[in-house]
PDB file of C-alpha atoms in Angstrom:
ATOM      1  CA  UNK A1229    -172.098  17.925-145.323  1.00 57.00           C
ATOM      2  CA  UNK A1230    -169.683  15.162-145.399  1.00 64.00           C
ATOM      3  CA  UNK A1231    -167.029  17.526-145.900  1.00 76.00           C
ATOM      4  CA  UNK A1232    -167.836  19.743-143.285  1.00 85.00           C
ATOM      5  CA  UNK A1233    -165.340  19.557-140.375  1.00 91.00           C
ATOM      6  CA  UNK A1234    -165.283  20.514-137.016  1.00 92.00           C
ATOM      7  CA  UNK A1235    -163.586  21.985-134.082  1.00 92.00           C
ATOM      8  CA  UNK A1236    -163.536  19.905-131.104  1.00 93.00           C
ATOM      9  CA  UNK A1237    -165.839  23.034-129.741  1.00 93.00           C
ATOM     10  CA  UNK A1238    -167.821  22.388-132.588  1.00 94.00           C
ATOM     11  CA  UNK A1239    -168.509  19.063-132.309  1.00 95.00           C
ATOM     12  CA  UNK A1240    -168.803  18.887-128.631  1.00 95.00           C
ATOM     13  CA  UNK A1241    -171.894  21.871-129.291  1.00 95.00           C
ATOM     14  CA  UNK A1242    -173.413  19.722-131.658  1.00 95.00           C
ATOM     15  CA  UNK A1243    -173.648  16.831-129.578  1.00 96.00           C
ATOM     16  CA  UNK A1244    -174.511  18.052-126.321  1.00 96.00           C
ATOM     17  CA  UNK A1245    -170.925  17.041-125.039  1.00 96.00           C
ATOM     18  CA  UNK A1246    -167.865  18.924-123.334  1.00 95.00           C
ATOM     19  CA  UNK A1247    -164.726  19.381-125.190  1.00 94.00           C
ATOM     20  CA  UNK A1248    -163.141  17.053-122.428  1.00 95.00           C
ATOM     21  CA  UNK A1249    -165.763  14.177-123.090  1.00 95.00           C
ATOM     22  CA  UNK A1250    -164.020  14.416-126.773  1.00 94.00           C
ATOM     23  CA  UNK A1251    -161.199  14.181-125.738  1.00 93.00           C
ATOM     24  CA  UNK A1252    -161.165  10.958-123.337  1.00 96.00           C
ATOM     25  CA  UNK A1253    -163.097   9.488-126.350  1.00 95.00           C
ATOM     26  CA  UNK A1254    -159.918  10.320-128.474  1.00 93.00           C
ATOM     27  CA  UNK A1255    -158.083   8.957-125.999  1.00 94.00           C
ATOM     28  CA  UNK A1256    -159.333   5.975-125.940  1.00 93.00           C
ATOM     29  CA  UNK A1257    -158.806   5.828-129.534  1.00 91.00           C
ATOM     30  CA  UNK A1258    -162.766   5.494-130.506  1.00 93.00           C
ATOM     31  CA  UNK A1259    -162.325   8.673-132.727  1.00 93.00           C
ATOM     32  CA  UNK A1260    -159.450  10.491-134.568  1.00 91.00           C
ATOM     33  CA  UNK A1261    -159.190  13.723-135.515  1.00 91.00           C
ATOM     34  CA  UNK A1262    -157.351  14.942-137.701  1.00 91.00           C
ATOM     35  CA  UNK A1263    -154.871  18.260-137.698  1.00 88.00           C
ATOM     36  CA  UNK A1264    -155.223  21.300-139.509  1.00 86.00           C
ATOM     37  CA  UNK A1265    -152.057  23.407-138.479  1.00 88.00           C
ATOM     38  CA  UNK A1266    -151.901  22.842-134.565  1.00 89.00           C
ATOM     39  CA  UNK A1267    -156.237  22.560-133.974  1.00 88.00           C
ATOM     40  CA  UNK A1268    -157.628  19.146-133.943  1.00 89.00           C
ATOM     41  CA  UNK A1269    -160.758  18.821-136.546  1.00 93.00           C
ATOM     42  CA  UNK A1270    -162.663  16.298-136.650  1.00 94.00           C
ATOM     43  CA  UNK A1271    -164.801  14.761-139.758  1.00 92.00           C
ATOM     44  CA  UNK A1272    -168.575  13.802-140.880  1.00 91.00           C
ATOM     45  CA  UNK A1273    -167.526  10.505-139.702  1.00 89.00           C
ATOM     46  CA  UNK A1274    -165.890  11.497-136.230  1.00 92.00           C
ATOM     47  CA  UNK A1275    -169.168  13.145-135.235  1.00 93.00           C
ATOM     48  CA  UNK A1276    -170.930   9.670-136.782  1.00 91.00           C
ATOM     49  CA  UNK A1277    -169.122   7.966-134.695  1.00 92.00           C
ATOM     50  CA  UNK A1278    -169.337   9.985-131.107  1.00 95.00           C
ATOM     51  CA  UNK A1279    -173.291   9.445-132.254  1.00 95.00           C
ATOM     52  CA  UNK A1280    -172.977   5.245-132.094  1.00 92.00           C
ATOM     53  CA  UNK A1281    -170.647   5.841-129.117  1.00 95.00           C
ATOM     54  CA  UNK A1282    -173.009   7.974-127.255  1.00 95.00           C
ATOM     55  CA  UNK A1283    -176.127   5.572-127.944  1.00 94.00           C
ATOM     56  CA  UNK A1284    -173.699   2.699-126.769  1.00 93.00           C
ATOM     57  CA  UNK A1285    -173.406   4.397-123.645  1.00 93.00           C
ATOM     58  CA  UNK A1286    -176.964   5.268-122.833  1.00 93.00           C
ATOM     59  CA  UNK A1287    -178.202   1.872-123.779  1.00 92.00           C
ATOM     60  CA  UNK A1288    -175.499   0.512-121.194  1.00 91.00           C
ATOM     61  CA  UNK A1289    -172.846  -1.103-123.232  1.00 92.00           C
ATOM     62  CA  UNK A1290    -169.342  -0.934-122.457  1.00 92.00           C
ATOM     63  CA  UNK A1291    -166.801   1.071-124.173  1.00 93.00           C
ATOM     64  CA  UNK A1292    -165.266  -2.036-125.105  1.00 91.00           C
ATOM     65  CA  UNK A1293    -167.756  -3.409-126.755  1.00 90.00           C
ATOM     66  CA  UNK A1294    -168.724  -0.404-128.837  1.00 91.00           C
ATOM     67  CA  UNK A1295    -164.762  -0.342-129.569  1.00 90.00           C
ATOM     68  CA  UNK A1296    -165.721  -3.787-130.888  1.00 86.00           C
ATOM     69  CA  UNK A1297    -168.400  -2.780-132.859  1.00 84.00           C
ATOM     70  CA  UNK A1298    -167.013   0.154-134.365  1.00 85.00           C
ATOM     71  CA  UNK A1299    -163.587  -1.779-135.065  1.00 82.00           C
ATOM     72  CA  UNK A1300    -166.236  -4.190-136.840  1.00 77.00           C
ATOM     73  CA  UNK A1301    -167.522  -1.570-139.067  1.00 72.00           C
ATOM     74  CA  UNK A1302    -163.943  -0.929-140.461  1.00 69.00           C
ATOM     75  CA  UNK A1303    -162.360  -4.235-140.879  1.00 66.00           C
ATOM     76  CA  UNK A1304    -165.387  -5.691-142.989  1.00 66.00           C
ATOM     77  CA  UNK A1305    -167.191  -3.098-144.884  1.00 67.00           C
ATOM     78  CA  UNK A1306    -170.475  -5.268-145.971  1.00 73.00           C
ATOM     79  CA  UNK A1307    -171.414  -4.853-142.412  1.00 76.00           C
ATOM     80  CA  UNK A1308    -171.956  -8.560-141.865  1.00 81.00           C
ATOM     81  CA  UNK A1309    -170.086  -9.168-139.196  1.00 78.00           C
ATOM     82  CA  UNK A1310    -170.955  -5.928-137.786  1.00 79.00           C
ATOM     83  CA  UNK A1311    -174.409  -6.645-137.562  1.00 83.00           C
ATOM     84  CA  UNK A1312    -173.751 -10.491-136.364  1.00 85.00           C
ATOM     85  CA  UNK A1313    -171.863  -8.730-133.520  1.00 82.00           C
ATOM     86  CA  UNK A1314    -174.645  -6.117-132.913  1.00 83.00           C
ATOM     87  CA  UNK A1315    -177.276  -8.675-132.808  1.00 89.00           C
ATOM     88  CA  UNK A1316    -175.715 -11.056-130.073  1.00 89.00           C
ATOM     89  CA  UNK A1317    -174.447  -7.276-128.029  1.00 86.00           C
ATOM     90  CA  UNK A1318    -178.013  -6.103-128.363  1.00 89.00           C
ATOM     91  CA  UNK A1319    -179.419  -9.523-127.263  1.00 94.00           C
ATOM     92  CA  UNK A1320    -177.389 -10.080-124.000  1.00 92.00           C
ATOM     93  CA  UNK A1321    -178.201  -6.445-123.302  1.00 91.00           C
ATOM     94  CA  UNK A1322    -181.782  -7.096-123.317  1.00 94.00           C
ATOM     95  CA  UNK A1323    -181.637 -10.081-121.163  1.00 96.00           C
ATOM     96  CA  UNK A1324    -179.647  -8.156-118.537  1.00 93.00           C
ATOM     97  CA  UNK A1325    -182.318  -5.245-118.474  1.00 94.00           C
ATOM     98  CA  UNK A1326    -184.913  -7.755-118.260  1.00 96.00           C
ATOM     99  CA  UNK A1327    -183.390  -9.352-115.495  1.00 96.00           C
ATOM    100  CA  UNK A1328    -183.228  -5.792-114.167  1.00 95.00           C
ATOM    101  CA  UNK A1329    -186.983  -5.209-114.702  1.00 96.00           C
ATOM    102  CA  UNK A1330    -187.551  -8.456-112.440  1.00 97.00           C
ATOM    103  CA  UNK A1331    -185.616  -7.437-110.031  1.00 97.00           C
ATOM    104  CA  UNK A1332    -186.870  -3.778-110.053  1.00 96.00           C
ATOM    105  CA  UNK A1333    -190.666  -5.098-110.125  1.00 97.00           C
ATOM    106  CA  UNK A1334    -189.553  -7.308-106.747  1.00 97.00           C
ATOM    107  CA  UNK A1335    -188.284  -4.580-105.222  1.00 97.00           C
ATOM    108  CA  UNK A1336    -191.213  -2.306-105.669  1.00 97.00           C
ATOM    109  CA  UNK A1337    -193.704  -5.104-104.597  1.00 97.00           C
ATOM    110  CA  UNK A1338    -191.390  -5.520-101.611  1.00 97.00           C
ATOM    111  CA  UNK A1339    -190.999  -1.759-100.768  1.00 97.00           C
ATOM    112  CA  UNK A1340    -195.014  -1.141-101.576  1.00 97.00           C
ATOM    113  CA  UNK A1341    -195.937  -3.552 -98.996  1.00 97.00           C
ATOM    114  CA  UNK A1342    -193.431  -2.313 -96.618  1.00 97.00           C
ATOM    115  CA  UNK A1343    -194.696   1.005 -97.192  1.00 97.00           C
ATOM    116  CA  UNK A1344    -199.000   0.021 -96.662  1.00 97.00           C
ATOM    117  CA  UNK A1345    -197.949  -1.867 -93.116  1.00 96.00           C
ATOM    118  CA  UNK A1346    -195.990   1.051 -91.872  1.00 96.00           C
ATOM    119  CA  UNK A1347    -199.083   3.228 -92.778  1.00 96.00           C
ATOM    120  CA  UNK A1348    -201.525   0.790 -91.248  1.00 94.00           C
ATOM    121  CA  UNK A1349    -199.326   0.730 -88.183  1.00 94.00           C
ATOM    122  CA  UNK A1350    -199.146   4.169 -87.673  1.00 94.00           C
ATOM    123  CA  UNK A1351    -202.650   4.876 -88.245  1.00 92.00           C
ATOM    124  CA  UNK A1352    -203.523   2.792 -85.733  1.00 90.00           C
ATOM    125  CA  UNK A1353    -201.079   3.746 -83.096  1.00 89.00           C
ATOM    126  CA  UNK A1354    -202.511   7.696 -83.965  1.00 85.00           C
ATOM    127  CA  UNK A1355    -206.163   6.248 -83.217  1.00 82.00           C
ATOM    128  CA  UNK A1356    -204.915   4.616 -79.990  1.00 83.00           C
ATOM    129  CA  UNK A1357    -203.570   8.074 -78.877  1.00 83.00           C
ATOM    130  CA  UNK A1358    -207.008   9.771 -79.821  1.00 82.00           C
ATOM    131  CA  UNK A1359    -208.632   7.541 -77.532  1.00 81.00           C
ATOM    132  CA  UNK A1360    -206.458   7.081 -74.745  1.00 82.00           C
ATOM    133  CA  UNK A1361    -206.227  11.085 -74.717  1.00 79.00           C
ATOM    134  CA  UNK A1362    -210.341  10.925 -74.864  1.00 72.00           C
TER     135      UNK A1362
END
């Protein structure tokens, strides 16, 4: 398997992606295929790679920061400072979506009471009617 390589239609099948998501990724220089006469192929660790940088993106990180990471994971191969990163990343991310939560939890409190006094109101204007029309 991790000689397997793929097309850039391939790969984008594989991973639920377009061939132009691939692309701006390889543009942005998170992954680099490589050429086999004039297509672009890309390796067991390309598609590795578009994995971490899709998970970075649907738990809300940057693509600067999973450049970061992923830079990390090549410059010191015993992961240390990989995972020292990944730690702190993972640890501001949860504060900010717990701050979200808070804020989300307000806003629903807010937006259910809005919600019952606008129903109270208009149930009482409808029984008004009904008797004034009595």
């Amino acid at each position: 398997m991790k000689d397997r390589l793929y097309t850039v239609t391939q790969l984008a099948q594989d991973l639920g992606l377009t061939p132009r998501a691939l692309r701006f990724y390889e543009d942005k220089g998170l992954i680099a295929p490589k050429r086999a006469g004039t297509t672009r192929v890309y390796t067991h660790r390309d598609r590795a790679r578009m994995i971490l940088i899709q998970r970075g993106k649907r738990l809300g990180f940057s693509l600067a920061e999973i450049r970061r990471y992923l830079d990390l994971y090549d410059a010191d191969m015993t992961q240390r400072a990989q995972l020292r990163h990944l730690l702190a990343a993972v640890t501001s991310r949860l504060d900010q979506l717990q701050l979200q939560r808070e804020a989300l939890e307000q806003s629903i409190r807010e937006l259910a009471d809005i919600k019952a006094h606008a129903e109270t109101t208009l149930a009482g204007q409808r029984d008004a009617e009904s008797r004034a029309a009595d």
